Amino acid sequence: MTELQSGYKIKGLRSDRGGEFLSSEFNKFCDEFGIQRQLTIAYSPQQNGVAERKNRTVVEMAKSMLHEKGISYDFWAEAVNTAVYLLNRCLTKSLKKITPFEAYTGRKPGIAHLKDFWISLSCTHPFSIKA
């Protein structure tokens, strides 16, 4: 999917030794598409520090959104998706004046459609939210 969206071929993938990355099905997929795999040493998150730090940022942001609005952790997935969506539309030091969205798509992200997290969640799940 990423290759179709970006037009770039995935050459390599660095991952931990989680079961989802060690399955024969995943090995076959990588072999079939010529993706070179690099597995980190067990229990050494520092080998994939950039990804680990970004994951921490996403988790902290999702927790903050849920806490700020007094929303149940039942909506964790929505909070994480929103956090990633927003972070992909924010400038980063490493990309120098463009967002991850722009680096990936070649287009500037629009932000006029963004709404408050609670309002977006209320519209998505009108009968299931209990504040």
Short mmCIF file of C-alpha atoms in Angstrom, two decimals:
data_model
loop_
_atom_site.label_atom_id
_atom_site.label_comp_id
_atom_site.label_asym_id
_atom_site.label_seq_id
_atom_site.Cartn_x
_atom_site.Cartn_y
_atom_site.Cartn_z
CA MET A 1 0.00 0.00 0.00
CA THR A 2 2.79 2.42 0.90
CA GLU A 3 4.54 1.76 -2.39
CA LEU A 4 1.34 2.42 -4.33
CA GLN A 5 0.66 5.66 -2.47
CA SER A 6 4.18 7.06 -2.57
CA GLY A 7 5.53 5.64 -5.80
CA TYR A 8 8.69 4.52 -3.97
CA LYS A 9 9.81 0.93 -3.45
CA ILE A 10 10.43 -0.18 0.13
CA LYS A 11 14.05 -1.31 0.26
CA GLY A 12 14.45 -2.17 3.92
CA LEU A 13 12.64 -2.54 7.21
CA ARG A 14 14.10 -2.36 10.70
CA SER A 15 11.97 -3.96 13.40
CA ASP A 16 12.12 -5.54 16.80
CA ARG A 17 11.71 -9.27 17.27
CA GLY A 18 7.98 -9.12 17.88
CA GLY A 19 6.08 -12.22 16.78
CA GLU A 20 4.34 -10.34 13.98
CA PHE A 21 7.76 -9.67 12.39
CA LEU A 22 9.07 -13.23 12.75
CA SER A 23 6.23 -15.17 11.16
CA SER A 24 6.87 -17.28 8.08
CA GLU A 25 4.12 -15.33 6.31
CA PHE A 26 5.91 -12.01 6.94
CA ASN A 27 9.27 -13.53 5.90
CA LYS A 28 7.70 -14.74 2.66
CA PHE A 29 6.17 -11.30 2.02
CA CYS A 30 9.53 -9.55 2.48
CA ASP A 31 11.32 -12.09 0.28
CA GLU A 32 8.68 -11.79 -2.43
CA PHE A 33 8.97 -8.00 -2.59
CA GLY A 34 12.74 -7.81 -2.11
CA ILE A 35 12.53 -6.04 1.24
CA GLN A 36 15.76 -6.35 3.21
CA ARG A 37 15.03 -6.93 6.89
CA GLN A 38 17.08 -5.77 9.83
CA LEU A 39 16.07 -7.18 13.22
CA THR A 40 17.21 -5.44 16.37
CA ILE A 41 18.69 -7.37 19.27
CA ALA A 42 16.07 -8.48 21.79
CA TYR A 43 15.36 -6.00 24.60
CA SER A 44 17.39 -3.21 23.02
CA PRO A 45 14.94 -0.48 22.01
CA GLN A 46 17.85 1.95 21.66
CA GLN A 47 18.74 0.21 18.37
CA ASN A 48 15.54 1.63 16.92
CA GLY A 49 15.59 4.82 18.96
CA VAL A 50 13.88 7.15 16.49
CA ALA A 51 10.85 4.88 16.15
CA GLU A 52 10.74 4.19 19.89
CA ARG A 53 10.78 7.92 20.67
CA LYS A 54 8.04 8.63 18.12
CA ASN A 55 5.92 5.86 19.64
CA ARG A 56 6.37 7.46 23.05
CA THR A 57 5.29 10.83 21.67
CA VAL A 58 2.16 9.28 20.14
CA VAL A 59 1.26 7.49 23.39
CA GLU A 60 1.77 10.65 25.48
CA MET A 61 -0.29 12.72 23.06
CA ALA A 62 -3.14 10.19 23.00
CA LYS A 63 -3.19 9.99 26.81
CA SER A 64 -3.25 13.79 27.03
CA MET A 65 -6.18 14.08 24.63
CA LEU A 66 -8.24 11.50 26.50
CA HIS A 67 -7.38 13.01 29.89
CA GLU A 68 -8.05 16.60 28.79
CA LYS A 69 -11.53 15.72 27.53
CA GLY A 70 -12.32 13.22 30.29
CA ILE A 71 -12.86 10.45 27.76
CA SER A 72 -12.63 6.73 28.59
CA TYR A 73 -9.64 4.69 27.45
CA ASP A 74 -12.18 2.71 25.42
CA PHE A 75 -11.43 5.35 22.78
CA TRP A 76 -7.67 4.70 22.82
CA ALA A 77 -7.54 3.71 19.13
CA GLU A 78 -9.27 6.92 18.05
CA ALA A 79 -6.91 9.00 20.20
CA VAL A 80 -3.82 7.27 18.77
CA ASN A 81 -5.07 7.67 15.19
CA THR A 82 -5.76 11.35 15.82
CA ALA A 83 -2.33 11.87 17.39
CA VAL A 84 -0.57 10.28 14.41
CA TYR A 85 -2.72 12.25 11.96
CA LEU A 86 -1.80 15.52 13.70
CA LEU A 87 1.89 14.72 14.11
CA ASN A 88 2.14 13.95 10.40
CA ARG A 89 0.93 17.48 9.74
CA CYS A 90 3.39 19.23 12.09
CA LEU A 91 6.85 20.51 11.18
CA THR A 92 9.82 18.47 12.40
CA LYS A 93 13.47 19.41 12.83
CA SER A 94 14.70 16.56 10.66
CA LEU A 95 12.63 17.49 7.60
CA LYS A 96 13.51 21.21 7.65
CA LYS A 97 10.42 23.30 6.93
CA ILE A 98 8.10 20.58 5.65
CA THR A 99 5.78 18.17 7.38
CA PRO A 100 5.98 14.36 7.21
CA PHE A 101 2.73 14.47 5.20
CA GLU A 102 4.35 16.78 2.66
CA ALA A 103 7.53 14.69 2.49
CA TYR A 104 5.44 11.60 1.78
CA THR A 105 2.86 13.01 -0.63
CA GLY A 106 4.57 16.04 -2.14
CA ARG A 107 1.55 18.17 -1.14
CA LYS A 108 1.09 20.65 1.66
CA PRO A 109 -1.43 19.42 4.22
CA GLY A 110 -4.69 21.27 4.63
CA ILE A 111 -5.82 21.93 8.17
CA ALA A 112 -9.13 23.76 7.68
CA HIS A 113 -11.05 20.52 8.29
CA LEU A 114 -9.53 19.89 11.74
CA LYS A 115 -11.90 19.93 14.70
CA ASP A 116 -11.58 19.60 18.44
CA PHE A 117 -10.92 15.96 19.42
CA TRP A 118 -14.13 15.68 21.48
CA ILE A 119 -16.28 17.10 18.67
CA SER A 120 -14.75 14.72 16.12
CA LEU A 121 -15.26 11.78 18.44
CA SER A 122 -18.85 12.77 19.19
CA CYS A 123 -19.66 12.84 15.50
CA THR A 124 -17.98 9.49 14.88
CA HIS A 125 -19.53 7.66 17.84
CA PRO A 126 -22.74 9.54 18.73
CA PHE A 127 -24.29 6.79 20.87
CA SER A 128 -21.29 5.36 22.64
CA ILE A 129 -19.56 8.27 24.39
CA LYS A 130 -20.02 8.82 28.08
CA ALA A 131 -18.27 11.89 29.38
#
